[in-house]
Short mmCIF file of C-alpha atoms and ligand atoms in Angstrom, two decimals:
data_model
loop_
_atom_site.label_atom_id
_atom_site.label_comp_id
_atom_site.label_asym_id
_atom_site.label_seq_id
_atom_site.Cartn_x
_atom_site.Cartn_y
_atom_site.Cartn_z
CA MET A 675 -38.95 -190.13 -35.57
CA SER A 676 -42.24 -191.71 -34.46
CA LYS A 677 -42.47 -193.02 -30.92
CA ILE A 678 -43.96 -195.93 -29.04
CA ILE A 679 -44.34 -194.80 -25.42
CA LEU A 680 -44.77 -197.58 -22.88
CA ASN A 681 -46.93 -197.70 -19.79
CA LYS A 682 -45.21 -197.63 -16.42
CA GLY A 683 -43.79 -201.02 -15.44
CA ARG A 684 -44.05 -202.43 -18.97
CA GLU A 685 -40.47 -201.63 -19.99
CA LYS A 686 -38.98 -204.46 -17.93
CA SER A 687 -39.46 -207.28 -20.42
CA VAL A 688 -38.26 -205.08 -23.30
CA ILE A 689 -35.06 -204.21 -21.41
CA ALA A 690 -34.65 -207.93 -20.66
CA GLY A 691 -34.62 -208.70 -24.39
CA ASN A 692 -38.14 -209.92 -25.08
CA LYS A 693 -39.20 -208.94 -28.61
CA TRP A 694 -42.91 -208.49 -28.04
CA ILE A 695 -44.65 -205.33 -26.87
CA PHE A 696 -48.32 -206.09 -26.32
CA SER A 697 -50.97 -203.48 -27.02
CA GLY A 698 -51.69 -203.20 -23.28
CA ALA A 699 -48.09 -202.09 -22.72
CA VAL A 700 -48.35 -199.14 -25.12
CA LYS A 701 -49.46 -195.84 -23.58
CA GLU A 702 -49.42 -194.00 -26.89
CA SER A 703 -47.83 -194.09 -30.33
CA ASP A 704 -47.78 -191.85 -33.36
CA ALA A 705 -46.23 -194.55 -35.58
CA ASN A 706 -47.95 -195.74 -38.73
CA ASP A 707 -48.68 -199.43 -39.10
CA GLY A 708 -45.53 -201.24 -40.21
CA GLU A 709 -43.27 -198.30 -39.36
CA ILE A 710 -40.11 -198.62 -37.26
CA ALA A 711 -40.30 -196.26 -34.28
CA ASP A 712 -38.36 -195.37 -31.13
CA VAL A 713 -39.45 -197.31 -28.05
CA ILE A 714 -39.61 -194.93 -25.07
CA SER A 715 -40.06 -195.88 -21.42
CA SER A 716 -42.70 -194.24 -19.24
CA SER A 717 -39.97 -192.03 -17.79
CA GLY A 718 -38.86 -190.89 -21.24
CA ASP A 719 -35.77 -193.08 -21.75
CA PHE A 720 -34.93 -194.40 -25.22
CA LEU A 721 -34.98 -198.23 -25.15
CA GLY A 722 -34.58 -199.27 -28.76
CA SER A 723 -36.42 -199.59 -32.08
CA ALA A 724 -39.50 -201.64 -32.91
CA TYR A 725 -41.93 -201.90 -35.78
CA TYR A 726 -45.49 -201.03 -34.89
CA ASN A 727 -48.95 -202.25 -35.83
CA SER A 728 -52.08 -200.76 -34.24
CA LYS A 729 -54.20 -203.69 -35.45
CA THR A 730 -52.52 -206.57 -33.63
CA GLN A 731 -52.34 -207.76 -30.04
CA ILE A 732 -48.56 -207.74 -30.35
CA ALA A 733 -48.45 -204.02 -31.07
CA ALA A 734 -44.70 -203.82 -31.67
CA ARG A 735 -41.78 -206.17 -32.26
CA VAL A 736 -38.33 -205.05 -31.16
CA MET A 737 -35.70 -204.83 -33.92
CA SER A 738 -32.86 -203.38 -31.86
CA LEU A 739 -32.22 -202.87 -28.16
CA GLY A 740 -30.34 -199.89 -26.71
CA GLU A 741 -29.63 -198.47 -30.17
CA LYS A 742 -31.54 -197.24 -33.18
CA PHE A 743 -32.25 -199.83 -35.84
CA THR A 744 -30.10 -199.45 -38.94
CA ASP A 745 -29.35 -201.44 -42.08
CA SER A 746 -26.04 -202.51 -40.55
CA ILE A 747 -27.89 -204.07 -37.58
CA LEU A 748 -30.03 -206.01 -40.05
CA LEU A 749 -26.88 -207.20 -41.85
CA LYS A 750 -25.24 -208.16 -38.54
CA ASN A 751 -28.33 -210.12 -37.42
CA ILE A 752 -28.57 -212.04 -40.69
CA LYS A 753 -24.84 -212.84 -40.63
CA SER A 754 -25.04 -214.07 -37.05
CA ALA A 755 -28.06 -216.28 -37.87
CA ILE A 756 -26.04 -217.86 -40.70
CA LEU A 757 -23.04 -218.25 -38.37
CA ARG A 758 -25.15 -220.08 -35.73
CA ARG A 759 -26.08 -222.73 -38.35
CA LYS A 760 -22.39 -223.11 -39.19
CA ILE A 761 -21.40 -223.47 -35.53
CA ALA A 762 -24.12 -226.11 -35.04
CA ARG A 763 -22.92 -227.90 -38.22
CA ILE A 764 -26.49 -228.09 -39.34
CA ASP A 765 -25.67 -229.07 -42.92
CA GLU A 766 -23.67 -232.18 -42.06
CA ASP A 767 -26.59 -234.55 -42.58
CA THR A 768 -29.11 -232.49 -44.50
CA ASP A 769 -29.39 -229.81 -47.15
CA ALA A 770 -32.77 -228.61 -45.85
CA PHE A 771 -32.67 -226.30 -42.87
CA ARG A 772 -34.06 -223.09 -41.40
CA LEU A 773 -31.72 -220.15 -41.98
CA ILE A 774 -33.66 -217.46 -40.16
CA PHE A 775 -36.21 -218.16 -37.48
CA SER A 776 -38.04 -214.95 -36.75
CA GLU A 777 -37.76 -213.67 -33.14
CA ALA A 778 -35.26 -216.44 -32.31
CA ASP A 779 -32.79 -214.94 -34.80
CA ASN A 780 -33.61 -211.30 -33.99
CA ILE A 781 -35.62 -210.70 -37.14
CA PRO A 782 -39.16 -210.87 -35.72
CA GLY A 783 -41.77 -212.01 -38.22
CA PHE A 784 -39.35 -213.32 -40.88
CA ILE A 785 -38.58 -216.93 -41.76
CA ALA A 786 -36.19 -218.30 -44.37
CA ASP A 787 -35.71 -221.99 -45.08
CA SER A 788 -33.06 -223.36 -47.42
CA PHE A 789 -33.85 -226.40 -49.58
CA ALA A 790 -30.76 -227.48 -51.51
CA SER A 791 -29.84 -223.78 -51.84
CA HIS A 792 -33.33 -222.74 -52.97
CA LEU A 793 -34.72 -220.33 -50.36
CA SER A 794 -38.33 -220.38 -49.25
CA ILE A 795 -39.11 -217.19 -47.36
CA GLN A 796 -42.08 -216.06 -45.35
CA SER A 797 -43.07 -212.67 -43.97
CA MET A 798 -45.64 -212.84 -41.22
CA THR A 799 -46.08 -209.13 -40.47
CA PHE A 800 -46.63 -205.76 -42.08
CA GLY A 801 -43.39 -204.55 -40.46
CA VAL A 802 -41.35 -207.25 -42.18
CA ASP A 803 -43.14 -206.72 -45.50
CA LEU A 804 -41.57 -203.26 -45.51
CA LEU A 805 -38.09 -204.67 -44.72
CA LYS A 806 -38.35 -207.68 -47.01
CA GLU A 807 -36.50 -206.27 -49.98
CA LYS A 808 -33.47 -205.35 -47.85
CA ILE A 809 -33.44 -208.76 -46.12
CA ILE A 810 -33.60 -210.62 -49.41
CA SER A 811 -30.88 -208.57 -51.00
CA ILE A 812 -28.61 -209.38 -48.00
CA LEU A 813 -29.49 -213.09 -48.23
CA VAL A 814 -28.71 -213.12 -51.96
CA ASP A 815 -25.38 -211.32 -51.39
CA GLU A 816 -24.32 -213.50 -48.47
CA LEU A 817 -25.48 -216.92 -49.67
CA LYS A 818 -25.75 -216.75 -53.47
CA PRO A 819 -28.84 -219.01 -53.42
CA LYS A 820 -30.12 -220.65 -56.58
CA SER A 821 -33.51 -219.02 -56.12
CA VAL A 822 -35.79 -217.25 -53.62
CA TYR A 823 -39.53 -217.95 -53.47
CA GLU A 824 -41.93 -216.10 -51.19
CA LYS A 825 -44.73 -217.94 -49.40
CA SER A 826 -46.28 -215.36 -47.14
CA ASP A 827 -49.65 -216.99 -46.57
CA HIS A 828 -49.64 -217.24 -42.78
CA ALA A 829 -53.16 -216.82 -41.36
CA GLY A 830 -51.93 -214.09 -38.97
CA ARG A 831 -51.33 -211.72 -41.91
CA LYS A 832 -55.06 -210.99 -42.03
CA LEU A 833 -54.91 -209.57 -38.50
CA GLU A 834 -51.87 -207.53 -39.58
CA GLY A 835 -54.00 -205.99 -42.31
CA VAL A 836 -51.89 -207.38 -45.17
CA ASN A 837 -52.80 -209.87 -47.89
CA ALA A 838 -51.10 -213.16 -48.68
CA GLN A 839 -48.15 -212.79 -51.05
CA ASN A 840 -46.74 -215.73 -52.93
CA GLY A 841 -44.35 -215.68 -55.83
CA GLN A 842 -40.89 -215.82 -57.32
CA ILE A 843 -38.53 -213.18 -55.97
CA TYR A 844 -35.14 -214.19 -57.34
CA GLY A 845 -33.95 -216.77 -59.86
CA GLU A 846 -36.26 -219.60 -60.76
CA THR A 847 -37.55 -222.13 -58.24
CA PRO A 848 -38.34 -225.45 -59.90
CA ASP A 849 -41.75 -227.03 -59.18
CA GLU A 850 -39.88 -229.77 -57.40
CA VAL A 851 -36.64 -229.44 -55.44
CA GLU A 852 -34.91 -232.60 -54.24
CA ILE A 853 -33.33 -232.51 -50.80
CA THR A 854 -31.44 -235.19 -48.86
CA GLU A 855 -31.91 -235.66 -45.13
CA HIS A 856 -30.17 -238.50 -43.26
CA GLY A 857 -29.42 -240.09 -46.62
CA ILE A 858 -33.08 -240.08 -47.69
CA LYS A 859 -34.22 -238.11 -50.73
CA TYR A 860 -37.34 -235.98 -50.46
CA PRO A 861 -38.95 -234.10 -53.35
CA ILE A 862 -40.12 -230.74 -51.98
CA ASP A 863 -42.86 -228.60 -53.44
CA ILE A 864 -41.81 -225.17 -52.20
CA LYS A 865 -44.51 -223.34 -54.14
CA THR A 866 -47.64 -225.19 -53.09
CA GLY A 867 -46.61 -227.39 -50.15
CA GLN A 868 -47.68 -226.75 -46.55
CA LYS A 869 -45.60 -224.38 -44.42
CA THR A 870 -42.45 -223.51 -46.39
CA GLY A 871 -42.62 -226.95 -48.10
CA PHE A 872 -41.31 -229.45 -45.55
CA PHE A 873 -41.51 -229.89 -41.78
CA ILE A 874 -37.79 -229.47 -41.23
CA ASP A 875 -38.40 -228.93 -37.51
CA GLN A 876 -38.95 -232.69 -37.03
CA ARG A 877 -35.54 -233.62 -38.50
CA GLU A 878 -33.95 -234.91 -35.29
CA ASN A 879 -37.13 -236.71 -34.29
CA ARG A 880 -37.18 -238.45 -37.68
CA LYS A 881 -33.61 -239.56 -36.95
CA LEU A 882 -34.76 -240.87 -33.58
CA ILE A 883 -37.43 -242.96 -35.31
CA LYS A 884 -34.87 -244.12 -37.89
CA ASN A 885 -32.65 -245.34 -35.06
CA ILE A 886 -35.35 -247.45 -33.37
CA SER A 887 -37.23 -248.84 -36.39
CA SER A 888 -35.11 -251.80 -37.43
CA GLY A 889 -37.26 -254.93 -37.88
CA ARG A 890 -40.43 -253.09 -36.86
CA THR A 891 -43.68 -251.84 -38.36
CA VAL A 892 -44.58 -248.16 -38.16
CA LEU A 893 -47.86 -246.23 -38.37
CA ASN A 894 -47.34 -242.55 -39.16
CA LEU A 895 -50.44 -240.53 -38.22
CA PHE A 896 -50.70 -236.97 -39.65
CA SER A 897 -47.85 -237.99 -41.93
CA TYR A 898 -47.93 -235.08 -44.40
CA THR A 899 -45.48 -236.25 -47.13
CA GLY A 900 -44.35 -239.23 -45.03
CA GLY A 901 -41.11 -237.92 -43.49
CA PHE A 902 -41.21 -240.17 -40.45
CA SER A 903 -42.21 -243.21 -42.59
CA PHE A 904 -39.17 -242.95 -44.84
CA ALA A 905 -36.86 -242.37 -41.90
CA ALA A 906 -38.27 -245.58 -40.40
CA ILE A 907 -37.82 -247.58 -43.61
CA ALA A 908 -34.27 -246.26 -44.02
CA GLY A 909 -33.69 -247.46 -40.46
CA GLY A 910 -34.79 -250.98 -41.36
CA ALA A 911 -38.58 -250.98 -40.73
CA HIS A 912 -40.44 -253.83 -42.50
CA LYS A 913 -43.34 -251.55 -43.27
CA ALA A 914 -44.46 -247.97 -42.72
CA ILE A 915 -47.95 -246.62 -43.31
CA SER A 916 -48.50 -242.88 -43.84
CA VAL A 917 -51.94 -241.55 -42.91
CA ASP A 918 -53.09 -238.04 -43.82
CA ILE A 919 -56.22 -236.22 -44.93
CA SER A 920 -54.37 -234.45 -47.76
CA ALA A 921 -54.30 -236.36 -51.06
CA ASP A 922 -51.64 -233.94 -52.35
CA ALA A 923 -49.33 -234.70 -49.42
CA LEU A 924 -49.80 -238.46 -49.89
CA ALA A 925 -49.09 -238.17 -53.62
CA ILE A 926 -45.70 -236.65 -52.73
CA ALA A 927 -45.21 -239.49 -50.21
CA ASP A 928 -45.79 -242.03 -53.03
CA LYS A 929 -43.26 -240.18 -55.18
CA THR A 930 -40.74 -240.17 -52.33
CA ALA A 931 -41.16 -243.92 -51.86
CA VAL A 932 -40.34 -244.51 -55.54
CA LEU A 933 -37.41 -242.07 -55.47
CA ASN A 934 -35.80 -244.06 -52.64
CA GLY A 935 -36.82 -247.55 -53.78
CA PHE A 936 -39.06 -247.93 -50.70
CA GLU A 937 -42.39 -248.55 -52.47
CA GLU A 938 -42.64 -252.22 -51.38
CA LYS A 939 -42.39 -251.16 -47.76
CA HIS A 940 -44.61 -248.10 -47.81
CA ASP A 941 -48.40 -247.69 -47.88
CA THR A 942 -50.63 -244.65 -47.64
CA ILE A 943 -54.11 -244.26 -46.20
CA LYS A 944 -56.12 -241.13 -46.95
CA ALA A 945 -58.35 -240.63 -43.94
CA ASP A 946 -59.61 -238.24 -41.33
CA ILE A 947 -57.68 -239.46 -38.32
CA PHE A 948 -60.49 -238.50 -35.95
CA ASP A 949 -62.55 -241.22 -37.72
CA LEU A 950 -59.71 -243.70 -38.10
CA ILE A 951 -58.85 -243.71 -34.38
CA ARG A 952 -62.37 -244.91 -33.59
CA SER A 953 -62.50 -247.67 -36.19
CA ARG A 954 -59.14 -249.40 -36.11
CA ASP A 955 -56.83 -251.22 -33.72
CA PHE A 956 -53.17 -250.29 -33.61
CA ASN A 957 -50.94 -253.33 -33.85
CA GLU A 958 -47.94 -251.58 -35.41
CA ASP A 959 -44.80 -251.59 -33.26
CA ILE A 960 -44.31 -247.82 -33.45
CA ILE A 961 -47.07 -245.23 -33.76
CA ILE A 962 -46.29 -241.59 -34.54
CA ILE A 963 -48.83 -238.87 -33.76
CA ASP A 964 -47.84 -235.48 -35.21
CA PRO A 965 -51.01 -233.40 -35.67
CA PRO A 966 -51.15 -229.80 -36.89
CA ALA A 967 -51.26 -227.07 -34.23
CA PHE A 968 -54.67 -227.55 -32.62
CA VAL A 969 -54.18 -224.40 -30.54
CA LYS A 970 -53.64 -221.32 -32.67
CA SER A 971 -54.54 -218.69 -30.07
CA LYS A 972 -54.67 -218.32 -26.30
CA GLY A 973 -58.46 -218.47 -26.39
CA ALA A 974 -58.39 -221.89 -28.07
CA ILE A 975 -56.23 -223.69 -25.49
CA ASP A 976 -59.04 -225.73 -23.88
CA LYS A 977 -60.50 -226.88 -27.16
CA GLY A 978 -57.04 -227.71 -28.54
CA CYS A 979 -56.13 -229.69 -25.43
CA ARG A 980 -59.27 -231.77 -25.95
CA GLY A 981 -58.16 -232.46 -29.54
CA TYR A 982 -54.72 -233.73 -28.43
CA LYS A 983 -56.27 -235.79 -25.65
CA ASP A 984 -58.86 -237.33 -27.96
CA VAL A 985 -56.29 -238.56 -30.51
CA ASN A 986 -53.83 -239.84 -27.91
CA MET A 987 -56.47 -241.47 -25.72
CA ASN A 988 -57.96 -243.39 -28.63
CA VAL A 989 -54.55 -244.56 -29.86
CA PHE A 990 -53.54 -245.66 -26.34
CA LYS A 991 -56.86 -247.44 -25.85
CA ARG A 992 -56.65 -249.41 -29.07
CA CYS A 993 -52.94 -250.13 -29.32
CA ALA A 994 -51.53 -253.59 -28.62
CA PRO A 995 -49.42 -253.97 -25.44
CA ASN A 996 -45.91 -252.54 -25.24
CA ARG A 997 -46.12 -250.28 -28.27
CA ILE A 998 -43.82 -247.32 -28.80
CA VAL A 999 -45.67 -244.04 -29.35
CA LEU A 1000 -44.02 -240.78 -30.40
CA THR A 1001 -46.58 -238.08 -29.70
CA CYS A 1002 -46.04 -234.45 -30.74
CA SER A 1003 -47.53 -230.99 -30.41
CA CYS A 1004 -46.40 -227.94 -32.33
CA SER A 1005 -48.78 -225.47 -30.64
CA ARG A 1006 -46.81 -222.61 -29.17
CA PHE A 1007 -49.50 -222.04 -26.54
CA ILE A 1008 -48.97 -225.48 -24.99
CA ASN A 1009 -45.70 -225.98 -23.12
CA MET A 1010 -44.04 -229.32 -22.35
CA ASP A 1011 -45.56 -229.45 -18.84
CA LEU A 1012 -49.08 -228.95 -20.13
CA PHE A 1013 -48.51 -231.40 -22.99
CA GLN A 1014 -47.32 -234.05 -20.54
CA LYS A 1015 -50.45 -233.43 -18.44
CA ILE A 1016 -52.60 -233.97 -21.53
CA ILE A 1017 -50.80 -237.25 -22.25
CA PHE A 1018 -51.23 -238.23 -18.59
CA GLY A 1019 -55.00 -237.60 -18.89
CA ALA A 1020 -55.14 -239.59 -22.13
CA ALA A 1021 -53.32 -242.59 -20.58
CA LEU A 1022 -55.52 -242.45 -17.48
CA ASP A 1023 -58.74 -242.41 -19.48
CA ALA A 1024 -57.45 -245.20 -21.73
CA LYS A 1025 -56.59 -247.17 -18.57
CA ARG A 1026 -53.08 -247.91 -19.81
CA ASN A 1027 -49.71 -247.61 -18.14
CA ALA A 1028 -47.39 -245.37 -20.11
CA TYR A 1029 -43.67 -244.72 -19.60
CA ILE A 1030 -41.88 -241.64 -20.92
CA ILE A 1031 -38.58 -242.75 -22.45
CA GLY A 1032 -37.64 -239.45 -24.09
CA LYS A 1033 -38.64 -235.83 -24.49
CA TYR A 1034 -37.58 -233.76 -27.48
CA SER A 1035 -38.01 -230.39 -29.17
CA HIS A 1036 -36.83 -228.74 -32.38
CA PRO A 1037 -33.25 -228.86 -33.70
CA ALA A 1038 -30.45 -226.28 -33.75
CA ASP A 1039 -31.68 -224.47 -36.86
CA HIS A 1040 -34.74 -223.53 -34.76
CA PRO A 1041 -32.80 -222.03 -31.84
CA VAL A 1042 -34.55 -220.80 -28.73
CA ASN A 1043 -33.62 -217.21 -27.97
CA ILE A 1044 -32.95 -217.22 -24.24
CA TYR A 1045 -34.44 -213.71 -23.93
CA HIS A 1046 -37.50 -214.63 -25.95
CA PRO A 1047 -38.42 -218.17 -24.84
CA GLU A 1048 -41.71 -217.97 -26.77
CA THR A 1049 -39.63 -219.21 -29.71
CA GLU A 1050 -39.81 -222.75 -28.27
CA TYR A 1051 -42.86 -224.54 -29.64
CA LEU A 1052 -42.31 -228.19 -30.60
CA LYS A 1053 -42.84 -230.92 -28.04
CA ALA A 1054 -42.33 -234.63 -28.72
CA ILE A 1055 -42.74 -237.32 -26.07
CA LEU A 1056 -41.57 -240.88 -26.68
CA LEU A 1057 -43.59 -243.43 -24.72
CA ILE A 1058 -43.91 -247.12 -24.18
CA VAL A 1059 -47.60 -247.88 -23.74
CA GLU A 1060 -47.80 -251.09 -21.71
N1 SAH B 411 -45.32 -235.35 -39.49
C1 SAH B 411 -45.26 -234.52 -40.65
C2 SAH B 411 -45.89 -233.17 -40.44
C3 SAH B 411 -47.35 -233.20 -40.02
S1 SAH B 411 -48.20 -231.71 -40.30
C4 SAH B 411 -43.79 -234.42 -41.12
O1 SAH B 411 -42.86 -234.79 -40.38
O2 SAH B 411 -43.57 -233.95 -42.23
C5 SAH B 411 -49.82 -232.14 -39.97
C6 SAH B 411 -50.53 -232.94 -41.05
O3 SAH B 411 -51.81 -233.30 -40.55
C7 SAH B 411 -50.79 -232.21 -42.37
O4 SAH B 411 -50.22 -232.94 -43.42
C8 SAH B 411 -52.34 -232.21 -42.52
O5 SAH B 411 -52.77 -232.46 -43.85
C9 SAH B 411 -52.73 -233.37 -41.63
N2 SAH B 411 -54.07 -233.34 -41.06
C10 SAH B 411 -54.71 -232.30 -40.46
N3 SAH B 411 -55.90 -232.70 -39.97
C11 SAH B 411 -56.03 -234.02 -40.23
C12 SAH B 411 -57.04 -235.00 -39.96
N4 SAH B 411 -58.15 -234.68 -39.30
N5 SAH B 411 -56.83 -236.26 -40.39
C13 SAH B 411 -55.70 -236.59 -41.07
N6 SAH B 411 -54.71 -235.71 -41.33
C14 SAH B 411 -54.87 -234.43 -40.94
#
């Protein structure tokens, strides 16, 4: 069996349940890229199993702790991920949810989302590419999905030394799958949409907007296919405007409006929001700011922070008094404290008083593994800008 031998003092976080072994923690390894190997402490103790990759900063991801990884551990981990969704009653108000969330569900590098029983799966690492067939066969056995489609096009795969892989794996995924969330129908394009097809991680925040939108107007910046807009209209908003740079996303938003009979109350604007925020006032009652991850690596934190500050500062500056703003960040490298500091800086520069009336994250189908808190990534702050 190949080995990953750790440097002295670097076993602590592994023993404590963290899944990541950084390259600086590895003294030596004879494992091939993608291979599952024994993790050995500097004093020679066996700690568990991890898959290895010499090319990436995260050199190994732990698959089992205190015991050798086996197929039955994989089965147990998948079953317990499914059980957690059942315990949380995730499917009470939606048929679109994350089934397996990578490190959080003890299958590092693997994501599976379920859209009305059509699975959209994603492998982010070489190690998972080699386990994929087994994982999918378990998912098919356990869940009897209608279809499984692979969308492994995450940018990080390049660093892993593996190419993007997209395609049908099981059954037949239709070009459009209709899901229902909080009573609203959304057509999902699993094959060509962004991420796995829908930003299911904002589900509870869409519900929040639904609950406060009655009789109000809503501007949805970085709308993608308009999720927040339709939640607002379903909650009684007079009007919601979806703004995005992607014509494809807005075309799906138009379709969604028709599907729900919301077309009178919904508009789209195709624009670069960095231009729009300098050329428009914001009189809508509620403004949602949900940009893509501006920080994709540790080295890009400063630049990304400036991006978040720029958008928020300009919205605060140009919004009418006493507007509600829901501002979000999905960058894993920015925690809630830092995000709040960015919003503080934006309010200060805009010379506006702002009051935090809620702070939110992702829902129960994106659990945070207590031993691997890096799985927490979404921050949403609800403000009144005076
Ligand atoms: N709020 C959405 C998810 C937003 S994802 C939801 O709940 O579904 C981020 C979106 O920002 C993507 O749709 C992307 O096309 C868009 N985007 C990225 N850069 C942009 C820019 N400069 N101007 C406008 N939209 C942009």
